[in-house]
C-alpha positions as YAML, in Angstrom:
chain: A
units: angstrom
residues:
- id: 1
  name: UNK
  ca: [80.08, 67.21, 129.05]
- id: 2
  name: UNK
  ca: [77.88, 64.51, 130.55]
- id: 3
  name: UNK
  ca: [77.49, 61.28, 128.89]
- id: 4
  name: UNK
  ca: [75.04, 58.30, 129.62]
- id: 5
  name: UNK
  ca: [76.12, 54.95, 130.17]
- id: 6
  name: UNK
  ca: [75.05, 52.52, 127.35]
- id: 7
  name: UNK
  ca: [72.37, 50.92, 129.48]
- id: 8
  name: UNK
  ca: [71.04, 54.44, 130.47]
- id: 9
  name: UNK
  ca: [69.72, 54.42, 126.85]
- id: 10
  name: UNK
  ca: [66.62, 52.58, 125.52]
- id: 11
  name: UNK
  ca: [64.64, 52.72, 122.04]
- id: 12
  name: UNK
  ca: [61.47, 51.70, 121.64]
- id: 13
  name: UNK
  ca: [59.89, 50.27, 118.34]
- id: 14
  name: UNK
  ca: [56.15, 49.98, 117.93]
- id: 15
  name: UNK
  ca: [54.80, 46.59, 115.79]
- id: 16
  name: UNK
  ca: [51.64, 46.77, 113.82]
- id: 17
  name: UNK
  ca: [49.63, 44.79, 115.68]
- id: 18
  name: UNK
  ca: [49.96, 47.66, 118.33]
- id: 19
  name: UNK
  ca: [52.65, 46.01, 120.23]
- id: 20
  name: UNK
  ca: [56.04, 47.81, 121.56]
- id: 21
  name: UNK
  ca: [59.64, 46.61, 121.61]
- id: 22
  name: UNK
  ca: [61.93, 48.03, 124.16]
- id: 23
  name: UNK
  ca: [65.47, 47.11, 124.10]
- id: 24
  name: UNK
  ca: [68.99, 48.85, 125.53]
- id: 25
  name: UNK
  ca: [71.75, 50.05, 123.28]
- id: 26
  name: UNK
  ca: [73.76, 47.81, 125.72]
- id: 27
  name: UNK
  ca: [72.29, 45.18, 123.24]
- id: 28
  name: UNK
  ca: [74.38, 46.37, 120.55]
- id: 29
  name: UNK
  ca: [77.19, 44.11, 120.75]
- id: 30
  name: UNK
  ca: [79.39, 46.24, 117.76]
- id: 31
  name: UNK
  ca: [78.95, 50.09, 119.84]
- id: 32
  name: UNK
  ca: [81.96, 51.93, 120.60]
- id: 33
  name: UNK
  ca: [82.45, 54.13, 123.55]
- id: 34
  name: UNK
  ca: [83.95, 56.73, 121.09]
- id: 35
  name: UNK
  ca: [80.99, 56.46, 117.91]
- id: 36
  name: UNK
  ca: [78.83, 59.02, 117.46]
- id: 37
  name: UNK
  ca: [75.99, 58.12, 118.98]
- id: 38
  name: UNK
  ca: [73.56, 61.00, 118.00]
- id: 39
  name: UNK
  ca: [74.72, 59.93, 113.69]
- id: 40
  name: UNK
  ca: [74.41, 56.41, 114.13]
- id: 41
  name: UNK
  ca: [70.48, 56.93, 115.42]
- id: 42
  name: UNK
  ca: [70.15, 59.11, 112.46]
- id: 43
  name: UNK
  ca: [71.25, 56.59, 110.11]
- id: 44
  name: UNK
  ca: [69.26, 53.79, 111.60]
- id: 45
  name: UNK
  ca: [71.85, 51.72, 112.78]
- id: 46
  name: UNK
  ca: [69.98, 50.49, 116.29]
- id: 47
  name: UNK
  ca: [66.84, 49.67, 114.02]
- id: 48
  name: UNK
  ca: [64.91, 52.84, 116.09]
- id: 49
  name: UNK
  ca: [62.89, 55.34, 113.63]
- id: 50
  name: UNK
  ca: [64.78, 58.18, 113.99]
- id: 51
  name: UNK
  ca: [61.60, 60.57, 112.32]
- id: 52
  name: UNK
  ca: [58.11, 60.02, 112.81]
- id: 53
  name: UNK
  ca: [55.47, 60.72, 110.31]
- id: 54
  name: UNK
  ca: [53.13, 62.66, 110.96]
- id: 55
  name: UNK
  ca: [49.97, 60.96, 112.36]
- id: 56
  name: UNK
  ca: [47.04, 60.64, 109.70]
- id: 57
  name: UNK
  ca: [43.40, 60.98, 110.92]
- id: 58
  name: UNK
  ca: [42.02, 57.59, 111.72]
...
């Protein structure tokens, strides 16, 4: 199985004012080579939206 590095991985979180805020899970001082990455997205824990609504008509 392949894995990424931690600074291979990037979320992106986009501000109201239209703005975007790209950071590196390499940021996250508390990950763990052996966490479950793919559960601890789910649950929110690198402040990244794990679903997006669905867009309304503007």
């Amino acid at each position: 199985m392949t894995r990424f590095r931690k600074d291979q991985i990037f979320f992106v979180n986009k501000r109201d004012d239209g703005s975007s805020d790209l950071y590196s899970l390499f940021d996250y001082k508390d990950f763990r080579e052996k966490m479950d990455l793919e559960k601890a997205y789910l649950q929110g824990r690198f402040d990244a939206v794990p679903y997006i609504n669905e867009f309304e008509n503007i």
